[in-house]
Short mmCIF file of C-alpha atoms in Angstrom, two decimals:
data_model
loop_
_atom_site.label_atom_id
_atom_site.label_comp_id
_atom_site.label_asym_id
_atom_site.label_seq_id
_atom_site.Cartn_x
_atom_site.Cartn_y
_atom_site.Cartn_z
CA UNK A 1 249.38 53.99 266.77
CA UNK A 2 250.85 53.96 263.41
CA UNK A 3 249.96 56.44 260.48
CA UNK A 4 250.01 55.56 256.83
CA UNK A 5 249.79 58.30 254.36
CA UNK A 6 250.80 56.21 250.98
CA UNK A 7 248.57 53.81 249.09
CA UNK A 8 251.37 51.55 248.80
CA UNK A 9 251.95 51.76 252.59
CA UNK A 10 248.50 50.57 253.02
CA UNK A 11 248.83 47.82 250.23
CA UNK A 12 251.87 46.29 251.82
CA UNK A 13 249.85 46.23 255.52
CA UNK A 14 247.41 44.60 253.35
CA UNK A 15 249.43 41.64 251.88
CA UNK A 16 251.53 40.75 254.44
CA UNK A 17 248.09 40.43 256.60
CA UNK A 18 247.01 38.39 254.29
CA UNK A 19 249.99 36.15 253.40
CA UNK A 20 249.83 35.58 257.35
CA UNK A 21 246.26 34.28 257.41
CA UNK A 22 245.35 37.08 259.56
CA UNK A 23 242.29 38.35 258.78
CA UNK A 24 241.65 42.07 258.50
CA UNK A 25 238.96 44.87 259.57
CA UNK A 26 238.60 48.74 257.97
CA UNK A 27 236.00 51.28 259.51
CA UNK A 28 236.49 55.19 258.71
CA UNK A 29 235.13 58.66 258.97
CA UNK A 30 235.66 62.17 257.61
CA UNK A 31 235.79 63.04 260.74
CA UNK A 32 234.00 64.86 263.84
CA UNK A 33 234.48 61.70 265.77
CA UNK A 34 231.88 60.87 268.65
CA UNK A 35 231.11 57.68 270.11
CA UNK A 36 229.35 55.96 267.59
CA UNK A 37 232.62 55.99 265.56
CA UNK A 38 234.26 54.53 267.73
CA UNK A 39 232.19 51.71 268.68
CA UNK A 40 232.92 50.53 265.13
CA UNK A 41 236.77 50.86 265.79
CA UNK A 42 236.16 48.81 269.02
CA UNK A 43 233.65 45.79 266.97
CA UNK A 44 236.74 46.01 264.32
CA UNK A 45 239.12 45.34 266.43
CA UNK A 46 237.46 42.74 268.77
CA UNK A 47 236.84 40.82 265.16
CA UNK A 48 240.09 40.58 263.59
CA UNK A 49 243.72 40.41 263.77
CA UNK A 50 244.39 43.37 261.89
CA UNK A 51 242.47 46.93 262.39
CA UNK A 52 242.50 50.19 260.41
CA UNK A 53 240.85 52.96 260.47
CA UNK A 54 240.89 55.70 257.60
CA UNK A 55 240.09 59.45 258.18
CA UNK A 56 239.25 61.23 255.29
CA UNK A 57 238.58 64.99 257.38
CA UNK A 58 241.91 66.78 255.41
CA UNK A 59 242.13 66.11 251.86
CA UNK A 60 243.32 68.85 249.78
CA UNK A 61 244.26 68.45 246.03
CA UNK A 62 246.64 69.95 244.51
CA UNK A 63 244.22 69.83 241.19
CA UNK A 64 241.75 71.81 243.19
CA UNK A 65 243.89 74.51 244.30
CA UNK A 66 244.84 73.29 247.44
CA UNK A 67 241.88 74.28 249.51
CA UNK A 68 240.02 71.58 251.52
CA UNK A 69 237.09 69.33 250.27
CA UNK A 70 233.88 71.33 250.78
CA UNK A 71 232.01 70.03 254.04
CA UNK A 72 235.12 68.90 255.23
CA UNK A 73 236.19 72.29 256.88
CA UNK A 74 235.41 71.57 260.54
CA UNK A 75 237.29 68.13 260.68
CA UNK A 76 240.35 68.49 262.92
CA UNK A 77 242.77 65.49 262.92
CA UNK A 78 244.54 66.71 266.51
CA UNK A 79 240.93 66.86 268.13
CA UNK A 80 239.81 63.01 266.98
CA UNK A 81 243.43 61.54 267.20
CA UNK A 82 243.28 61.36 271.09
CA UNK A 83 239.89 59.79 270.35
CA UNK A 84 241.15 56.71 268.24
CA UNK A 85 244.38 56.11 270.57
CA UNK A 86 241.82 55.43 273.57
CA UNK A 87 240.59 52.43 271.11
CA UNK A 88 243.71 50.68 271.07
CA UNK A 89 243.81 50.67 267.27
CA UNK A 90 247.28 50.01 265.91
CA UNK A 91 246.49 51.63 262.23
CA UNK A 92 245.56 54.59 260.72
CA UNK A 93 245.15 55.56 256.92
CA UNK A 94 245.41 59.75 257.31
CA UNK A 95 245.97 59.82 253.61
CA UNK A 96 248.33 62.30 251.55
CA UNK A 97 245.80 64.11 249.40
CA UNK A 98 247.49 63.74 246.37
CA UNK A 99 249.06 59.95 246.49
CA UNK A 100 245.55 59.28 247.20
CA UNK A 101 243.52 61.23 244.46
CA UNK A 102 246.54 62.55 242.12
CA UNK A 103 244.11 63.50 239.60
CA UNK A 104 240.46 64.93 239.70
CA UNK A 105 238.73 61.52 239.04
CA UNK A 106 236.31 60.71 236.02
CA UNK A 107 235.13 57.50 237.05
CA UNK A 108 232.09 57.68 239.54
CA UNK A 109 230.60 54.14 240.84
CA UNK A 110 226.91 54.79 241.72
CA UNK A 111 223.53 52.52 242.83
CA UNK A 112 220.57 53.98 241.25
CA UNK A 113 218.41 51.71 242.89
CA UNK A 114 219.14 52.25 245.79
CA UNK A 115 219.61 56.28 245.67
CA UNK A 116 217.54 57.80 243.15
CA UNK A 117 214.91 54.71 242.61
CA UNK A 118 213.60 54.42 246.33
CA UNK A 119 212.29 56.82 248.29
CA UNK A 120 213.91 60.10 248.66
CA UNK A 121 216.23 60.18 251.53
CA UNK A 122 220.00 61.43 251.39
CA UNK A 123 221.16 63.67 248.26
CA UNK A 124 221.68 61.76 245.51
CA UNK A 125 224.87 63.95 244.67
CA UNK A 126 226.33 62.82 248.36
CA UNK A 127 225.56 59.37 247.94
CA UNK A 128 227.62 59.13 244.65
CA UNK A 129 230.53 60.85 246.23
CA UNK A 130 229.86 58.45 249.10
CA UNK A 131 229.71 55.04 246.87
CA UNK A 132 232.67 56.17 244.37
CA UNK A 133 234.98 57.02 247.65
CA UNK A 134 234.19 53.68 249.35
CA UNK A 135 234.50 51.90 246.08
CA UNK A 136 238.08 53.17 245.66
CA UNK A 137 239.11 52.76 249.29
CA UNK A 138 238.15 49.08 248.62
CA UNK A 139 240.20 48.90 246.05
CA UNK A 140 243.00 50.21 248.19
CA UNK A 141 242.90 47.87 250.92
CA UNK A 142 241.47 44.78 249.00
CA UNK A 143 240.12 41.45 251.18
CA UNK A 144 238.53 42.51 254.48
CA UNK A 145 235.81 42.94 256.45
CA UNK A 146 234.28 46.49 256.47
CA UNK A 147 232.40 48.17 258.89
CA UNK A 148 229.87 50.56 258.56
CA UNK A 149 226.86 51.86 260.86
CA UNK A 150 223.30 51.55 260.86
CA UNK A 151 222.25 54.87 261.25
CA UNK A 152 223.27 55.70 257.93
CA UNK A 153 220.42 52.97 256.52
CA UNK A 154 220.25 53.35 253.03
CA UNK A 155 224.41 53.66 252.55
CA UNK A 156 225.18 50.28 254.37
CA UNK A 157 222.57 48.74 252.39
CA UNK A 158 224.17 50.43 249.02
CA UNK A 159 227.82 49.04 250.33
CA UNK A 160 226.55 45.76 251.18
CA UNK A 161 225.00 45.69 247.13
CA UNK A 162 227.79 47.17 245.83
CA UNK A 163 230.31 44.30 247.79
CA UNK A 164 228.02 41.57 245.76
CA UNK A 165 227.48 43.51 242.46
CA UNK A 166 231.35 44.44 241.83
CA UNK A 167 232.66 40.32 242.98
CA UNK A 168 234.37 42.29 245.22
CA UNK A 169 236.38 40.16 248.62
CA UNK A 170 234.71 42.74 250.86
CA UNK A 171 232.29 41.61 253.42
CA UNK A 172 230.50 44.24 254.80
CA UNK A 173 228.97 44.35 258.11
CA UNK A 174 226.56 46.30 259.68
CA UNK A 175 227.21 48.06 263.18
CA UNK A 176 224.34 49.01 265.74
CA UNK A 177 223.48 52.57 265.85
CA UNK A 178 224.82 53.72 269.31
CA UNK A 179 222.51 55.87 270.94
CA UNK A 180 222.49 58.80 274.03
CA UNK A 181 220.62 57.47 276.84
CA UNK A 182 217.57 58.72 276.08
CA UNK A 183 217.54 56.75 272.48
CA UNK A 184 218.93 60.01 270.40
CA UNK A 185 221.09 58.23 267.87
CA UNK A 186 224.77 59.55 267.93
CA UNK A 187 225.72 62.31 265.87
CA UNK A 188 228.23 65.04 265.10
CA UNK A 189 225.46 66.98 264.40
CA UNK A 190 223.74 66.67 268.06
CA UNK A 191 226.45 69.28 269.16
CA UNK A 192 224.52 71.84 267.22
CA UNK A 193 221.40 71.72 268.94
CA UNK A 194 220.73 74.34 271.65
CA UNK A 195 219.47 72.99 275.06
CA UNK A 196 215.84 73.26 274.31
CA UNK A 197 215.74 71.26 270.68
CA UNK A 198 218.08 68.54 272.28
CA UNK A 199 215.00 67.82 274.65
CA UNK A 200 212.90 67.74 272.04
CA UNK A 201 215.52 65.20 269.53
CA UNK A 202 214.70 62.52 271.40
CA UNK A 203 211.29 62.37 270.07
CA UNK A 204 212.80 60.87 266.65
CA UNK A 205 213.28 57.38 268.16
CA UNK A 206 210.08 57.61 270.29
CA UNK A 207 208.58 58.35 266.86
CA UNK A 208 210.44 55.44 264.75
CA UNK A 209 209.78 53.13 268.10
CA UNK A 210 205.41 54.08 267.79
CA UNK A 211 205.80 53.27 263.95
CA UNK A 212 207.59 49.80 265.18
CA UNK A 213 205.03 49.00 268.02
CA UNK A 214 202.00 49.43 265.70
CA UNK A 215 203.50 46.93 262.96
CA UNK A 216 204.06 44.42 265.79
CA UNK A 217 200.49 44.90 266.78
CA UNK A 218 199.08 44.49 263.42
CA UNK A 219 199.32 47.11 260.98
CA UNK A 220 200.34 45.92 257.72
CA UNK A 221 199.89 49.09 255.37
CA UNK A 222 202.62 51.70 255.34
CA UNK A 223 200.61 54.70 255.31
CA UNK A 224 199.09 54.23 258.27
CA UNK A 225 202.80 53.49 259.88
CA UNK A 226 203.95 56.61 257.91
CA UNK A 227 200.94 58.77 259.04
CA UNK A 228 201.72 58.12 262.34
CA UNK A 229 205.23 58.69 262.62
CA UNK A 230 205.13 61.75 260.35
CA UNK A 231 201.99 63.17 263.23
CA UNK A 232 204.71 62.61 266.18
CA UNK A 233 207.61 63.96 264.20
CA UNK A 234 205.74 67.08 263.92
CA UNK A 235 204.97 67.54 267.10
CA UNK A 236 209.30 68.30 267.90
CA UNK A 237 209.95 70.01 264.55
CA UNK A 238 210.10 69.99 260.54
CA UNK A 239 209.85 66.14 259.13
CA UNK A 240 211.65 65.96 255.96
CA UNK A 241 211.09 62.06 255.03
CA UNK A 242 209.54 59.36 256.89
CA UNK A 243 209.14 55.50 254.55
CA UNK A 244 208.52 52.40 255.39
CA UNK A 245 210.60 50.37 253.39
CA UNK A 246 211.91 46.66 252.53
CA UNK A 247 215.38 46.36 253.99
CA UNK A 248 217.41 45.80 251.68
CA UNK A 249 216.21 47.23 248.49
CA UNK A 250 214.93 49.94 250.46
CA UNK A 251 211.86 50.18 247.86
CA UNK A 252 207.95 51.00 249.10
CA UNK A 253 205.83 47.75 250.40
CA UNK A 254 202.51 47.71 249.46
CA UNK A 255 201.94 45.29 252.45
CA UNK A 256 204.39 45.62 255.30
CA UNK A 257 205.92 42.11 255.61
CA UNK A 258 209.28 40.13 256.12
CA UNK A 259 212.36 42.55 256.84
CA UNK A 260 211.41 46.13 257.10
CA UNK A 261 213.15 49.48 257.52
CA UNK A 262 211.46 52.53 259.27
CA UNK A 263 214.04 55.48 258.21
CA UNK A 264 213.04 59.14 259.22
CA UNK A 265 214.45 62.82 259.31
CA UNK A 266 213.20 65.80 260.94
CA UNK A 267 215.10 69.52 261.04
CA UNK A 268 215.05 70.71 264.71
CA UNK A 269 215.99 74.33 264.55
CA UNK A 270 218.90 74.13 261.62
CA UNK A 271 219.78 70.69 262.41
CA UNK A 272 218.72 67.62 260.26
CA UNK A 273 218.46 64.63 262.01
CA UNK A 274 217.98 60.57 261.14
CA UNK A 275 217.44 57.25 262.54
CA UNK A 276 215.80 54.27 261.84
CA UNK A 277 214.89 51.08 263.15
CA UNK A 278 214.20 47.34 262.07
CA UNK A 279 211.06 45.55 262.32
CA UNK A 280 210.67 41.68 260.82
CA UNK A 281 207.68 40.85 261.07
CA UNK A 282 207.95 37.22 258.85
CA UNK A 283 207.09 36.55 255.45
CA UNK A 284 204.00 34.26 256.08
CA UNK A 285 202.36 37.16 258.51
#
C-alpha cells in the first residue's frame, strides 16, 4: 500500500491513470473506520483500475496553531491502517496538513437547497465544511468516479448536485448502507452505546422499515408516514427528525409519490443515530 502526502503526488497518480485509459475510483473518511467504510473501498476497487482512498483523521495547520481539526481528535491512522491493507487497496492520500490547506481558506462551496432549504437534518455548519472539503478534494484528483454511502442521505444527494452544478468530470455513486445483522446501520458511533441502548438501536430500521411498509400498502400523505415512525422511534429513545422526502431534492411531498426518501434520527442515551431507506412507489400511483 502506497501513501501520498503531496497534492502533486496525487495529481501525477491522476494523469498518468488517465493518459493510460484506466479509469479511476476515490472513497475517503476522517476516520474511525468500521465496515461500512470499507465496503466502499472494496465496490471502488472491484470498479476500476485505479483505487484511492483519502483519510482526512490528522490534519493540523500550521495557520491554526498546530493543534488538530476539532472532532477529529479520536481518529488514529495506526488503528484504521491495518483496516485498509486487508482491502487490497494500492493507494492512500494521508495528506500533509499544510501542502494540502497552506492557508486558512476563504472560499466555501455550499448547497442551500439541499442543507438549509429542506427539512432540518445535519448542521448546516457541518454540511458546508463537508461540501467545501469534497469540492476541493475533487479538484485534487480531477476525472473519477467517487464513492460515497447512503447512510449519509442528504450529503450524497448534495455531492451528486454539486458533480452536475460545478460541470465537474466526477461521477458520483451511491454505496448501500451496510448494516449489523439485526438492520442497525454501521457506525463509528455504535461503539458508544452501552449494552442495553444497542438492543434498543435496532428499532431505527424497524421504524424506517413500518414507515416503508405502510407507503407500499397505500398511504400517500407524509404525516401519517411521519406520525408513525416518529410513535416507534419513541418508544427506544429521543427522535430528533423524522421526513419523508423526494429523493433527490430532499424537499417535503405533499403526496408521497415517485422516488422517496424516509431519513430519521433518534439520540439513544448520548448517541445520535441515522438511517434511511428508499421507497418508489411510481409516478402514476
Amino acid at each position: 500500500m502506497q501513501i501520498l502526502e503531496k497534492v502533486s503526488e496525487v495529481r501525477a497518480l491522476m494523469e498518468e491513470a488517465r493518459s493510460q485509459g484506466r479509469t479511476i475510483g476515490v472513497m475517503g473518511t476522517s476516520g474511525r473506520m468500521h465496515e461500512g467504510h470499507l465496503s466502499l473501498v472494496r465496490q471502488a476497487i472491484a470498479e476500476n483500475d485505479v483505487a484511492v482512498m483519502f483519510w482526512l483523521g490528522d490534519l493540523r495547520f500550521s495557520w491554526a496553531g498546530g493543534e488538530k481539526v476539532p472532532g477529529l481528535y479520536d481518529r488514529d491512522w495506526e488503528t484504521d491502517r491495518a483496516l485498509c491493507e486487508s482491502t487490497g487497496i494500492e493507494y492512500v492520500y494521508l495528506p500533509d496538513s499544510d501542502d494540502y490547506m497552506p492557508q486558512r481558506p476563504v472560499t466555501l462551496t455550499l448547497v442551500p437547497s439541499l442543507a438549509t432549504g429542506c427539512p432540518r437534518m445535519e448542521e448546516p455548519a457541518h454540511l458546508d465544511e463537508v461540501t467545501t472539503a469534497t469540492a476541493k478534494l475533487w479538484g485534487i484528483f480531477g476525472r473519477m468516479r467517487y464513492y460515497s454511502g447512503e447512510k449519509d442521505w442528504q450529503q450524497l444527494a448534495m455531492f451528486k448536485r454539486m458533480a452536475v452544478d460545478l460541470s465537474t468530470e466526477v461521477e458520483v455513486i451511491g454505496c448501500p448502507v451496510a448494516r449489523e445483522s439485526d438492520g442497525l446501520a454501521m457506525s463509528s458511533r455504535n461503539v458508544k452505546l452501552t449494552p442495553e441502548e444497542r438492543e434498543r438501536a435496532s428499532g431505527l430500521y424497524l421504524a424506517l422499515q413500518e414507515g416503508a411498509a405502510a407507503i407500499e400498502a397505500g398511504e400517500r400523505s407524509p404525516g401519517a408516514v411521519e406520525a408513525l415512525m416518529q410513535d416507534r422511534l419513541a418508544g427506544i429513545g429521543d427522535p430528533l427528525y423524522v421526513h419523508c422526502v423526494d429523493a433527490e431534492t430532499l424537499q417535503p411531498m405533499e403526496t408521497l409519490r415517485g422516488a422517496i426518501r424516509l431519513i430519521a434520527s433518534v439520540q439513544i442515551g448520548v448517541v445520535p443515530l441515522v438511517d434511511n431507506i428508499g421507497v418508489d412507489v411510481g409516478v402514476d400511483v
